[in-house]
CSV table of C-alpha atoms in Angstrom, one decimal:
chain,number,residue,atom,x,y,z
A,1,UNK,CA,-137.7,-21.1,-159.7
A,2,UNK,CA,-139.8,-18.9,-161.6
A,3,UNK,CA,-142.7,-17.0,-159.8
A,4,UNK,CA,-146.3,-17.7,-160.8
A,5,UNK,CA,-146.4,-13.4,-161.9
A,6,UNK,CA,-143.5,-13.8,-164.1
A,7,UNK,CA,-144.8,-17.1,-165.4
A,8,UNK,CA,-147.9,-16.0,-166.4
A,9,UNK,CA,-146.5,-12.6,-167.4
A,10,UNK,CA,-144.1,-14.4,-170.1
A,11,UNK,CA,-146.8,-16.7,-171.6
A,12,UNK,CA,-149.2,-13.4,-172.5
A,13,UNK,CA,-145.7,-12.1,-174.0
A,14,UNK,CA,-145.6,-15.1,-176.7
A,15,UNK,CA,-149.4,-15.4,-177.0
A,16,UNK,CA,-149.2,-12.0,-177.8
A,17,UNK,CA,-146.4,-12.8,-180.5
A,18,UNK,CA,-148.3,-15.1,-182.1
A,19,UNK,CA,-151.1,-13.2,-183.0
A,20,UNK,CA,-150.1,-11.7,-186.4
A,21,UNK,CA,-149.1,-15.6,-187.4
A,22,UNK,CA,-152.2,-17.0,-187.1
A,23,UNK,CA,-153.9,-13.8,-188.8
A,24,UNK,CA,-151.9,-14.7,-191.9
A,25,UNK,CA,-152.1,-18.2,-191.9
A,26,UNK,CA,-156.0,-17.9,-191.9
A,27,UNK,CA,-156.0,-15.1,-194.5
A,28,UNK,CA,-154.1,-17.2,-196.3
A,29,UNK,CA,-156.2,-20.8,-196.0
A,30,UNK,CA,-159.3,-18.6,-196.1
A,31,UNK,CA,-160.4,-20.1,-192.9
A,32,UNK,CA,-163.2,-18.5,-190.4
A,33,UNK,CA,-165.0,-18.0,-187.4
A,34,UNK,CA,-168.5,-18.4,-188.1
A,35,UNK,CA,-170.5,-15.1,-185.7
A,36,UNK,CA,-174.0,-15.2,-185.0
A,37,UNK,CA,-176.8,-14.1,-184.7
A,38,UNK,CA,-177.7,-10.5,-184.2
A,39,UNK,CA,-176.7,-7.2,-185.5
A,40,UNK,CA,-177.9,-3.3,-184.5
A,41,UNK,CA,-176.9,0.2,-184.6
A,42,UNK,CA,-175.6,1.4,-180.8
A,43,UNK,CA,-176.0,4.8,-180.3
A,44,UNK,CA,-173.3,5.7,-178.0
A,45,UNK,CA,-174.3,8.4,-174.9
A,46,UNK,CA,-171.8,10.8,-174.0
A,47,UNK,CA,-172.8,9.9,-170.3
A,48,UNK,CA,-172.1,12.7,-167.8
A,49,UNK,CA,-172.8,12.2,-164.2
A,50,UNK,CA,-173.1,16.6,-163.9
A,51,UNK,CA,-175.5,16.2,-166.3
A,52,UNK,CA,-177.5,13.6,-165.0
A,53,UNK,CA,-177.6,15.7,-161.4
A,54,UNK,CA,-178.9,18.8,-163.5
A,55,UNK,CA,-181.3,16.5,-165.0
A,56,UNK,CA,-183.0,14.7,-161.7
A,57,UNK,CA,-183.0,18.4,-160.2
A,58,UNK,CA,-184.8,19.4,-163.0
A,59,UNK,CA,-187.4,16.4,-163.5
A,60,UNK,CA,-187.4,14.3,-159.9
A,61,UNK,CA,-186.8,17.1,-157.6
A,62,UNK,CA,-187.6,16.0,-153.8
A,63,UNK,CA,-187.5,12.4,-154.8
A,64,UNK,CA,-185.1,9.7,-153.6
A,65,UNK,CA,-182.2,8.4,-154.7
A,66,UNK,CA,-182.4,5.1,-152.7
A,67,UNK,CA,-186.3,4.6,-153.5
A,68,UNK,CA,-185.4,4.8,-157.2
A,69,UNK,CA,-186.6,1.4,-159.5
A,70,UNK,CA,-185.7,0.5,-162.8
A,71,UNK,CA,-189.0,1.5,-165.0
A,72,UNK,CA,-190.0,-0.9,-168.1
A,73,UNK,CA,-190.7,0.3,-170.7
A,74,UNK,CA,-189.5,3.7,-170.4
A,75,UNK,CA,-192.1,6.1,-171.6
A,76,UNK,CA,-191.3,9.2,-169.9
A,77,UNK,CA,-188.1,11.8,-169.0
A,78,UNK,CA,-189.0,10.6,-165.4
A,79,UNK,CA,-188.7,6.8,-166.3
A,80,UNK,CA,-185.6,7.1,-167.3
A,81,UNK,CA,-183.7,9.2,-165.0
A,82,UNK,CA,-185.0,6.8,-162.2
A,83,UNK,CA,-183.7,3.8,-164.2
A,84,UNK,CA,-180.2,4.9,-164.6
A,85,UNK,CA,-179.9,5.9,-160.9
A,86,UNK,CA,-180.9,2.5,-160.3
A,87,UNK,CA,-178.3,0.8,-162.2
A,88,UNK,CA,-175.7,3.2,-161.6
A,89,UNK,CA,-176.5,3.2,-157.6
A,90,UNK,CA,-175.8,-0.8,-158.1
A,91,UNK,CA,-173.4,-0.7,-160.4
A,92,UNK,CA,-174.5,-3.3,-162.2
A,93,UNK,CA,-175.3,-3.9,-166.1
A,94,UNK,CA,-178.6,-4.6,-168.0
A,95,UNK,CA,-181.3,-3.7,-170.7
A,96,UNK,CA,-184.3,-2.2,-170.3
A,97,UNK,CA,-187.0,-1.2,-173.4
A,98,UNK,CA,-187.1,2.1,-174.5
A,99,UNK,CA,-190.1,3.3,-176.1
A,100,UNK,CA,-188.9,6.4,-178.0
A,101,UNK,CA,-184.8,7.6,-178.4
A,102,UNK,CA,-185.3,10.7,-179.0
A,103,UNK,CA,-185.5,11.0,-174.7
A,104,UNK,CA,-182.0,10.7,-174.9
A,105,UNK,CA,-181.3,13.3,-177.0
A,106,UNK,CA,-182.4,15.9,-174.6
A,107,UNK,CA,-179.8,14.0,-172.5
A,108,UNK,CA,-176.7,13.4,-173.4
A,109,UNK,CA,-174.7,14.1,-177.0
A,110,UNK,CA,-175.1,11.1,-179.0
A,111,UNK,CA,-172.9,8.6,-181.7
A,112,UNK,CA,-172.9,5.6,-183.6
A,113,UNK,CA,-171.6,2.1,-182.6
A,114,UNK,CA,-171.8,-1.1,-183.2
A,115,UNK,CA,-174.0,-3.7,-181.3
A,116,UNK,CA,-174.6,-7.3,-181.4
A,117,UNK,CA,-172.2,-10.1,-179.4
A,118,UNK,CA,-171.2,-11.8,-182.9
A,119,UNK,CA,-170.2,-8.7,-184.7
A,120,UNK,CA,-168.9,-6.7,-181.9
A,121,UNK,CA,-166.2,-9.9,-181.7
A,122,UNK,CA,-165.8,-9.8,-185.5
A,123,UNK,CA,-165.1,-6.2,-185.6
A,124,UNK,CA,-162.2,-6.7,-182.3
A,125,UNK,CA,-161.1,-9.6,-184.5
A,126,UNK,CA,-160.5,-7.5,-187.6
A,127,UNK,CA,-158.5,-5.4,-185.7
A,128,UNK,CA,-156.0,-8.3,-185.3
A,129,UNK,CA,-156.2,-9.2,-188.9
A,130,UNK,CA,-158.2,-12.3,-188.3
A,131,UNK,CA,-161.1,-12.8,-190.7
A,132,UNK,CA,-164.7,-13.6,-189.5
A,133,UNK,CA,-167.9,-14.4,-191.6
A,134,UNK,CA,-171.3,-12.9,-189.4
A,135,UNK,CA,-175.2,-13.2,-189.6
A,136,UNK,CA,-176.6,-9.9,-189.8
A,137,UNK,CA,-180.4,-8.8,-188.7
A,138,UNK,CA,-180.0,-5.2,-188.8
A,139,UNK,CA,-178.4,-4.8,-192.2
A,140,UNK,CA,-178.9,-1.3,-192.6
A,141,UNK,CA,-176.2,0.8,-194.8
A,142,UNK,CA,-175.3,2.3,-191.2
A,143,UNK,CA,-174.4,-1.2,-189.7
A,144,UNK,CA,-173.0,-2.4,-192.6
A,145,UNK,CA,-170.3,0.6,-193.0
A,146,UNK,CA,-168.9,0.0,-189.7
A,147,UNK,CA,-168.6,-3.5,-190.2
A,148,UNK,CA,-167.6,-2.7,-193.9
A,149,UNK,CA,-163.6,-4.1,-193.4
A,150,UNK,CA,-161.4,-6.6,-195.2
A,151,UNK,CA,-161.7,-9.2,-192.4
A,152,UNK,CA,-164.8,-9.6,-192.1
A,153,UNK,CA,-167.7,-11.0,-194.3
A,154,UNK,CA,-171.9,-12.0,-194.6
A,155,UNK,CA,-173.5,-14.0,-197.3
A,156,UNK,CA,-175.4,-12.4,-199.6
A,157,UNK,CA,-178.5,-13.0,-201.3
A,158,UNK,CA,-176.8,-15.4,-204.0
A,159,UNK,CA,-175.1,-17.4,-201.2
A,160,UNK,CA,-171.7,-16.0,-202.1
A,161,UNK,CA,-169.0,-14.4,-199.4
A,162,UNK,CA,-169.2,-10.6,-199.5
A,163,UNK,CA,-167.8,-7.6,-197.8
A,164,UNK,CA,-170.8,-6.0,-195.5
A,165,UNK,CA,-170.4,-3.3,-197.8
A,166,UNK,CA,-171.8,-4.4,-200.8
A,167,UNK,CA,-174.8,-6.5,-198.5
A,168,UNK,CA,-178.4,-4.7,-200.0
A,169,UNK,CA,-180.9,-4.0,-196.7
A,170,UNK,CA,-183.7,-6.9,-195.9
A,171,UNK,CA,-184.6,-5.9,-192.9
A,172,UNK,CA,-185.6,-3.0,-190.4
A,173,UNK,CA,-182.9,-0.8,-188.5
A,174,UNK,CA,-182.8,-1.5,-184.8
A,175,UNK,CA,-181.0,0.4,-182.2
A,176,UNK,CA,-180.0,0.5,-178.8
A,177,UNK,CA,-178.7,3.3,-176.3
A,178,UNK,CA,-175.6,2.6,-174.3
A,179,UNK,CA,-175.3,4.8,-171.4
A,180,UNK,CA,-171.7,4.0,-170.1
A,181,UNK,CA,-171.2,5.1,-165.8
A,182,UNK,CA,-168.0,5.0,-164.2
A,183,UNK,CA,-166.7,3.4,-160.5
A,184,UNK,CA,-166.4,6.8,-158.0
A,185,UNK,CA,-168.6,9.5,-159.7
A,186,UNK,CA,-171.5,10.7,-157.2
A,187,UNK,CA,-174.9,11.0,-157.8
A,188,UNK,CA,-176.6,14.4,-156.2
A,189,UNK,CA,-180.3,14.7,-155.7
A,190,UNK,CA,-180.7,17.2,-153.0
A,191,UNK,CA,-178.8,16.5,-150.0
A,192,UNK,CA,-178.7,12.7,-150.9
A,193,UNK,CA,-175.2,11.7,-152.2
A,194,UNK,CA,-174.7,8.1,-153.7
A,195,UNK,CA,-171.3,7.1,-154.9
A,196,UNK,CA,-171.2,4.4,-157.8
A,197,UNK,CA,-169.6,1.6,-157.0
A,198,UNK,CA,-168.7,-0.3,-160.2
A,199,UNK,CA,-167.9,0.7,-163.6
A,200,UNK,CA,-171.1,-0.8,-166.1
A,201,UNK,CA,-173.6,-0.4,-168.4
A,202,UNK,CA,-177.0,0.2,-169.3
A,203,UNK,CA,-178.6,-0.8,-172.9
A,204,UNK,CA,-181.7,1.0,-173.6
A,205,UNK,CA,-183.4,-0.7,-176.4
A,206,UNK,CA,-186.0,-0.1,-179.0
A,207,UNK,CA,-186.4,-3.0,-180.8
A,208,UNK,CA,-187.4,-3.9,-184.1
A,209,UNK,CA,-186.0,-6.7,-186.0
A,210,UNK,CA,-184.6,-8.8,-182.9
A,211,UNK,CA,-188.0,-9.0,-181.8
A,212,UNK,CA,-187.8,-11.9,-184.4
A,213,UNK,CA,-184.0,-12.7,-185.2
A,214,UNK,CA,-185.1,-13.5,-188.8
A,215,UNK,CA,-182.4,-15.8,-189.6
A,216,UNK,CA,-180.3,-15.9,-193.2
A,217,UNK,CA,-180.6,-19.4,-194.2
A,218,UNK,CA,-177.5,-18.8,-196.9
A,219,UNK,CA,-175.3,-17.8,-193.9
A,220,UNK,CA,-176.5,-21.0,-192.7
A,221,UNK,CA,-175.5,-23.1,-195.9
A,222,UNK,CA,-172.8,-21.7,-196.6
A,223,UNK,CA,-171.1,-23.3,-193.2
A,224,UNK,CA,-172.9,-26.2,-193.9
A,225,UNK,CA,-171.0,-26.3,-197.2
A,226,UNK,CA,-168.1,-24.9,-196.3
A,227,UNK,CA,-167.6,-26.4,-192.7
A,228,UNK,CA,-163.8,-27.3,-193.1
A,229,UNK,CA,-163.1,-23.4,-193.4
A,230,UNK,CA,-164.9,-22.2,-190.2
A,231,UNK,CA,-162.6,-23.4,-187.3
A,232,UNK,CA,-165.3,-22.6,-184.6
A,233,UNK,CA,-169.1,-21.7,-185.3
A,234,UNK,CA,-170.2,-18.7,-182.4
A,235,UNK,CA,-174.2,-18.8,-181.4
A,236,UNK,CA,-175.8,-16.2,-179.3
A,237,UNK,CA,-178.0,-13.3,-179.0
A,238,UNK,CA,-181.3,-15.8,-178.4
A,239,UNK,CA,-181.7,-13.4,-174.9
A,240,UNK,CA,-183.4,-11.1,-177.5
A,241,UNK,CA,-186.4,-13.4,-178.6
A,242,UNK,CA,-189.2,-12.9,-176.0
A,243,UNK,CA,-191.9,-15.1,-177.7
A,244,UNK,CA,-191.5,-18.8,-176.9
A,245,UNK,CA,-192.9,-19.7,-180.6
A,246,UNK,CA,-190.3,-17.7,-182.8
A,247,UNK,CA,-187.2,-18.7,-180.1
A,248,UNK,CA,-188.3,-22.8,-180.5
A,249,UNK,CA,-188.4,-22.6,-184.0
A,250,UNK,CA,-185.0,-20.5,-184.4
A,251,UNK,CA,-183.8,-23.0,-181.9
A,252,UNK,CA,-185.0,-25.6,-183.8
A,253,UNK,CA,-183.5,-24.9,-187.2
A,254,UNK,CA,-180.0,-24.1,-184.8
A,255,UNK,CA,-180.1,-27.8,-183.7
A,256,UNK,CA,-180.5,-29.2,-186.9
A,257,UNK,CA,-177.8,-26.6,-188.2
A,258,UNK,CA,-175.3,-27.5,-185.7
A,259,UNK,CA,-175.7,-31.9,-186.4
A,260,UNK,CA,-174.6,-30.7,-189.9
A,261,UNK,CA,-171.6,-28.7,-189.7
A,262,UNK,CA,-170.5,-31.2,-186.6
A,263,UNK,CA,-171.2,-33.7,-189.4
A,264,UNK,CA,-169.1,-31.9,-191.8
A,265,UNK,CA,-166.6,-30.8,-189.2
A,266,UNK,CA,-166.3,-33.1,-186.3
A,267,UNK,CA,-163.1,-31.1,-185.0
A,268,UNK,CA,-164.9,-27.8,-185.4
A,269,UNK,CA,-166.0,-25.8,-182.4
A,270,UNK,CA,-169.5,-24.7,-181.4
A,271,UNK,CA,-169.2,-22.0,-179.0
A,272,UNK,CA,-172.3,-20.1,-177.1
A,273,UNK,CA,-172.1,-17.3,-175.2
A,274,UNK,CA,-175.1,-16.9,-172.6
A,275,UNK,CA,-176.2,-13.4,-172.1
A,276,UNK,CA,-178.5,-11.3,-169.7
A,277,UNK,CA,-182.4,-12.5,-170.5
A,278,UNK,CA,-185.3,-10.5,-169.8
A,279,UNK,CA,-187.6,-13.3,-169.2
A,280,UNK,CA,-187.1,-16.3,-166.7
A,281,UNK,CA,-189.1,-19.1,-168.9
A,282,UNK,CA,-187.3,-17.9,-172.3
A,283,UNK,CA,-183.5,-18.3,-170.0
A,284,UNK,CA,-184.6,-21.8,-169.1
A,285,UNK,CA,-186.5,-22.7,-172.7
A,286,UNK,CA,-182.9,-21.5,-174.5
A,287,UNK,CA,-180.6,-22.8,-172.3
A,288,UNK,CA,-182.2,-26.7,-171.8
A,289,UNK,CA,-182.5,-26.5,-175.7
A,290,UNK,CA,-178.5,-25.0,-176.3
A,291,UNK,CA,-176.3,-26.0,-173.4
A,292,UNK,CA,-176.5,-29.7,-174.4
A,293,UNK,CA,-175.9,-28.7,-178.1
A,294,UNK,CA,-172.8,-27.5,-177.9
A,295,UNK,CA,-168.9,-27.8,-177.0
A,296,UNK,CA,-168.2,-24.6,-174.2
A,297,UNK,CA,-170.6,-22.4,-173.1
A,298,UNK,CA,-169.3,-19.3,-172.0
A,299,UNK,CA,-171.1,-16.3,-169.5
A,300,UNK,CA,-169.7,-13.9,-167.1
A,301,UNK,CA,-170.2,-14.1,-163.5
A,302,UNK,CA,-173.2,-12.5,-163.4
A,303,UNK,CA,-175.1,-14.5,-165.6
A,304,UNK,CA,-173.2,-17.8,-163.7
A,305,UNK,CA,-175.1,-16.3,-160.6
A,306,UNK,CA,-178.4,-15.3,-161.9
A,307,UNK,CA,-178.4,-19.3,-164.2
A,308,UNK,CA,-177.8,-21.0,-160.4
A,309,UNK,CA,-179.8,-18.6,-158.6
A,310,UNK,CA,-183.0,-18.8,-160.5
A,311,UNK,CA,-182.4,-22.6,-162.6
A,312,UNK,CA,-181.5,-24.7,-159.5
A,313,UNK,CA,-182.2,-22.1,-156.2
A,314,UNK,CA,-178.2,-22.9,-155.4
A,315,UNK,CA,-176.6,-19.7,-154.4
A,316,UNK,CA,-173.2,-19.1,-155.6
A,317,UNK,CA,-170.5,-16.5,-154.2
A,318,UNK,CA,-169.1,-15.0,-156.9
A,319,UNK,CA,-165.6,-13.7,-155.1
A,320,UNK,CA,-164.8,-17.2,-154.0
A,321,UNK,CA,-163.2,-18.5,-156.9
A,322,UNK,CA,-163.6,-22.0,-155.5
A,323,UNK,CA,-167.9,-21.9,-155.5
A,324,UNK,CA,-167.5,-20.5,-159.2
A,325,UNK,CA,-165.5,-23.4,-160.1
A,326,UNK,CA,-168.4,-25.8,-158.8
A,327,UNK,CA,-170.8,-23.6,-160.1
A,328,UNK,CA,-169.4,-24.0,-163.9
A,329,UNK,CA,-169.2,-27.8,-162.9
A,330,UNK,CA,-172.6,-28.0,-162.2
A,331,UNK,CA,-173.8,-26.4,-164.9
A,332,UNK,CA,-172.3,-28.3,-167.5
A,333,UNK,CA,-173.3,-31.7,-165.4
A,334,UNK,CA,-177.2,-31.1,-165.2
A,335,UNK,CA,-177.1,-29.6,-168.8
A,336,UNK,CA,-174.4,-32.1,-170.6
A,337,UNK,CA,-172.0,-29.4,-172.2
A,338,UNK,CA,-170.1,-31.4,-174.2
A,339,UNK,CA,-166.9,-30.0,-173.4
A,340,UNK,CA,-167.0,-27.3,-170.7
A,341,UNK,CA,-167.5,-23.6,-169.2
A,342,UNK,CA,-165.5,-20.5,-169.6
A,343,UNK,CA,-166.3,-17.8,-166.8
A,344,UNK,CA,-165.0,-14.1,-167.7
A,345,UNK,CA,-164.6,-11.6,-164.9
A,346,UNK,CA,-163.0,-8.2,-164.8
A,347,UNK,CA,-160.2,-10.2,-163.0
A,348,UNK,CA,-159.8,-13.4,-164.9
A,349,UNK,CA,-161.3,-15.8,-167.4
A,350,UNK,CA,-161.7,-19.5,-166.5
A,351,UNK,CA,-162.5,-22.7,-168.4
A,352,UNK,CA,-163.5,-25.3,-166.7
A,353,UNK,CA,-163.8,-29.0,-168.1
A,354,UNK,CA,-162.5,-31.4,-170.4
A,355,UNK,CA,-159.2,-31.4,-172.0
A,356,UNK,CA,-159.4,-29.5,-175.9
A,357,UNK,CA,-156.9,-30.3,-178.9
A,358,UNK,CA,-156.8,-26.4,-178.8
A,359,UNK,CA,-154.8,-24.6,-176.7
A,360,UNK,CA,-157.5,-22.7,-174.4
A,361,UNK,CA,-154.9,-21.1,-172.3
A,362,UNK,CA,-153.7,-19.1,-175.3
A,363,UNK,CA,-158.1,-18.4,-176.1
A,364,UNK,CA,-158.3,-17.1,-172.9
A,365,UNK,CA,-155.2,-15.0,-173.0
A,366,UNK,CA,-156.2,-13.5,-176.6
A,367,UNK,CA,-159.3,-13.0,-175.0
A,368,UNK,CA,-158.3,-11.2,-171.6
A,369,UNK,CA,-156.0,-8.9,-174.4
A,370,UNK,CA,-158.6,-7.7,-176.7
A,371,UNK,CA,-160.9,-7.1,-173.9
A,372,UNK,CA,-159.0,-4.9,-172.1
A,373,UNK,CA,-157.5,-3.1,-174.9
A,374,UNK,CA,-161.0,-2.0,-175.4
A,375,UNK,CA,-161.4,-1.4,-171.7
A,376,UNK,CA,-158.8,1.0,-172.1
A,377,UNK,CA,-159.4,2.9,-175.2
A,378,UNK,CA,-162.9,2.8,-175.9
A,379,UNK,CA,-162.0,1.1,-179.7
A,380,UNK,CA,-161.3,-2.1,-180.6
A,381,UNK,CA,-158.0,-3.3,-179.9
A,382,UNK,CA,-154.8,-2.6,-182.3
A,383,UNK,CA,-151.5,-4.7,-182.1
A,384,UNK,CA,-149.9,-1.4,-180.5
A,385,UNK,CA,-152.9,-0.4,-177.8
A,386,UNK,CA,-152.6,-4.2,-176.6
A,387,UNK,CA,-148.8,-4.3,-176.5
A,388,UNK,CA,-149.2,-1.4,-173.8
A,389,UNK,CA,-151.6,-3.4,-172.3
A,390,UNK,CA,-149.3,-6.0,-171.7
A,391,UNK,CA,-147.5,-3.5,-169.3
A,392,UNK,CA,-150.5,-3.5,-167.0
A,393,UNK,CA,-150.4,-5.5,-164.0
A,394,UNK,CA,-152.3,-8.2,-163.7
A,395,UNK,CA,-154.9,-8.4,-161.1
A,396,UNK,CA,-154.0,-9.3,-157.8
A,397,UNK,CA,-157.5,-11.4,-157.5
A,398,UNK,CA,-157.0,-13.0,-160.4
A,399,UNK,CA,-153.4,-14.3,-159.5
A,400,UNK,CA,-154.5,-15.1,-155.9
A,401,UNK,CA,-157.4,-17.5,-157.0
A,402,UNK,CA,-154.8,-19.1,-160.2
A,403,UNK,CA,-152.2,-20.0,-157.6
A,404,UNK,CA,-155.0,-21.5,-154.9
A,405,UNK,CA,-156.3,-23.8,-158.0
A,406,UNK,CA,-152.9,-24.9,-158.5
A,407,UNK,CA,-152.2,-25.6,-155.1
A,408,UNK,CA,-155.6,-27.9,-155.2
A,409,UNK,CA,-154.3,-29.6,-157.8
A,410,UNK,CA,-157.7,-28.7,-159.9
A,411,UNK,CA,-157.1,-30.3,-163.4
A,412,UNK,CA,-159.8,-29.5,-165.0
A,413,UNK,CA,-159.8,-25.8,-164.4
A,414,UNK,CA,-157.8,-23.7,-166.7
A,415,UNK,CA,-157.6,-20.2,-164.9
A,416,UNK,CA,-155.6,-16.9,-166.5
A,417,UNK,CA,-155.8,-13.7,-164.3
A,418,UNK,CA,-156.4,-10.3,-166.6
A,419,UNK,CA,-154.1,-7.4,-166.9
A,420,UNK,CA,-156.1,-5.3,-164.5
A,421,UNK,CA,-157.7,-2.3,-165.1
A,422,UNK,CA,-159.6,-0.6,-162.0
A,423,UNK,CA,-161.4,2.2,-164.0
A,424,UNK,CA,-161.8,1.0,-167.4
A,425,UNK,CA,-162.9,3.8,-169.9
A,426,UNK,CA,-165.6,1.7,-171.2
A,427,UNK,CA,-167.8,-1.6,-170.2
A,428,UNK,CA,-169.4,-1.6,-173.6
A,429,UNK,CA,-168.5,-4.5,-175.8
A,430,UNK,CA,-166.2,-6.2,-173.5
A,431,UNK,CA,-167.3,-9.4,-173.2
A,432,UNK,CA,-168.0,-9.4,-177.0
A,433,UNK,CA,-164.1,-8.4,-177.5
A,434,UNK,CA,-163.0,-11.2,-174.8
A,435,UNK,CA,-165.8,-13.9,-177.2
A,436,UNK,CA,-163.9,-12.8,-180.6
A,437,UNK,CA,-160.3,-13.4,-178.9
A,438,UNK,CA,-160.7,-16.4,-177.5
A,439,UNK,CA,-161.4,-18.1,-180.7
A,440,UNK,CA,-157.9,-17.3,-182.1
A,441,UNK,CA,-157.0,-20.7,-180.4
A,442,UNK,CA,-159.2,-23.1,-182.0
């Protein structure tokens, strides 16, 4: 009898094969995955935890390491150094505003990225060969040359399907600064030594146009017309709106938006990925407007925490695979997901809920693949950077709580552990990487 490793370890093997099928056979129909909603330029630090110790002897000598807060907004060289401590001595992820990023060039050396959930997962898509169509805000000539590739497409001012290339700029640039820190590297402020204890990072933001999201009502239309093409329609990024006004109405007109490419595609797939939020009331305004909208709603096991922690006061531990599995079950109860949950984790992803005609298994394979390629190289995935993947082991947690849900007999859990990566090279853009693969199933 084959072992639950080798099992697992064959299925990523012909997931894997299939890949470059399904790129041509959507090439080929011209079919899509609709990604929305925001776009921005990422300006990349060349983190360095030497140079951050220079820095906090320079700027915060005699201070503490321990008593360090996050600071919002940052105005100051100060503010900022004691914000990245804090989130480094955590080792946790989140955003903070930044008032001015020229701070950071006194910092660290400095280059562009791509930001944004929806095109993040285009641009790990593309690299696959599977075509996307995305909703730009920042659609500045900077944004749109990276995202400026065969596979992927916006809707231009006539309501026709366009490279990003040839996309004229609307709106303003905005950008964010990703400081990336790494599990093991130790923080020195005098004789204080702090050791950080998780891989992460920090999004520093100066926001512009995602104050407002403006949305592209012919990105809009054209699913609505053209519903049979996109197989699954991908909604996020309303963790940016901070006014309750502007985020009603955009959630509004994505209610309304939604009833008419169901209407036009009732086996289509409307996918949400929940993010970090800023603001308590704006989490609980989007998420009682969205969860019941849609088919899965997808978040890491963070957000899974903080959404039962501060939505209900129901305290979830996030190592015990078991309390996440009633956590996603409870989620999509009191909200009415239509279809279910997928948890991502650094050791597996996990869908939880009804039975799909797509094969989610194979989603959350594709998914696991094109997020740790990017773990491990810093780029979006190729066919050759995830074929060595496939040579990594995959996490020991991950196949420990696969084979206890099995043993439970849980049916509606769908569990794949990820091929594990202890000190990945970057955190930036992973989950967006494990949002694009998983819609190479539907």
């Amino acid at each position: 009898m084959q072992n639950p490793v080798q099992e697992i370890e064959k299925k990523y093997e012909a997931v894997f094969a299939q890949i470059p099928e399904i790129a041509r056979e959507r090439a080929g129909k011209g079919t899509l995955t609709a990604m929305g909603y925001t776009s921005n330029l990422d300006i990349l630090c060349d983190f360095s935890v030497e140079r951050l110790n220079e820095l906090l002897d320079k700027y915060l000598k005699g201070a503490s390491l321990q008593n360090m807060q996050i600071v919002s907004p940052i105005r100051s060289m100060e503010d900022l150094l004691q914000t990245i401590v804090y989130y480094c001595r955590m080792g946790i992820g989140g955003e903070v505003d930044l008032e001015d990023t020229d701070l950071l060039n006194a910092c660290f050396d400095l280059k562009y990225g791509m930001g944004g959930t929806a095109v993040q997962a285009a641009l790990a898509l593309h690299m696959v060969g599977v075509p996307s169509v995305v909703h730009l805000t920042d659609d500045s000539k900077e944004v749109c040359e990276i995202l400026d590739t065969p596979e992927i497409f916006a809707v231009s001012a006539d309501g026709q399907l366009e490279h990003t290339g040839r996309i004229q700029q609307t709106n303003d640039q905005e950008k964010h600064c990703i400081i990336q820190f790494k599990k093991g590297d130790v923080i020195r402020l005098g004789e204080e030594r702090v050791t950080i204890p998780c891989s992460n990072r920090l999004i520093l933001t100066q926001i512009t146009v995602n104050r407002y999201v403006p949305f592209n009502e012919n990105y809009f239309r054209w699913i609505e017309e053209h519903a049979e093409k996109v197989n699954s329609n991908v909604l996020s990024s309303f963790n940016c709106l901070h006014e309750e006004e502007v985020l009603s109405a955009r959630l509004s007109y994505t209610k309304e938006h939604i009833a008419k490419y169901r209407k036009a595609n009732p086996k289509g797939i409307v996918f949400f990925e929940d993010a970090h939020y800023h603001d308590s009331h704006i989490k609980a305004l989007c998420q009682n407007w969205l969860y019941g909208e849609v088919d899965i709603v997808s978040l890491n096991e963070e957000e899974l925490k903080d959404n039962l922690q501060h939505l209900y006061q129901r305290e979830v531990d996030t190592d015990d695979i078991l309390e996440c599995v009633e956590g996603a079950r409870y989620i999509r109860r009191n909200y009415g997901v239509h279809k279910g949950v997928i948890i991502h984790t650094k050791d597996y992803a996990m869908y939880v809920g009804d039975p799909l005609e797509a094969d989610i298994e194979k989603g959350l394979m594709c998914g696991n693949m094109l997020a740790t390629a990017k773990a491990a190289n810093g780029l979006y995935g190729t066919y050759d950077q995830i074929r060595e993947i496939l040579g990594n082991s995959l996490s020991e947690k991950g196949v420990a709580d696969c084979i206890r849900l099995k043993e439970l007999g849980a049916e509606d859990v769908t569990l794949v552990p990820s091929k594990y990566i202890d000190k990945p090279k970057y955190t930036i853009g992973l989950g967006d990487s494990f949002v694009g693969g998983v819609q190479i199933c539907f």
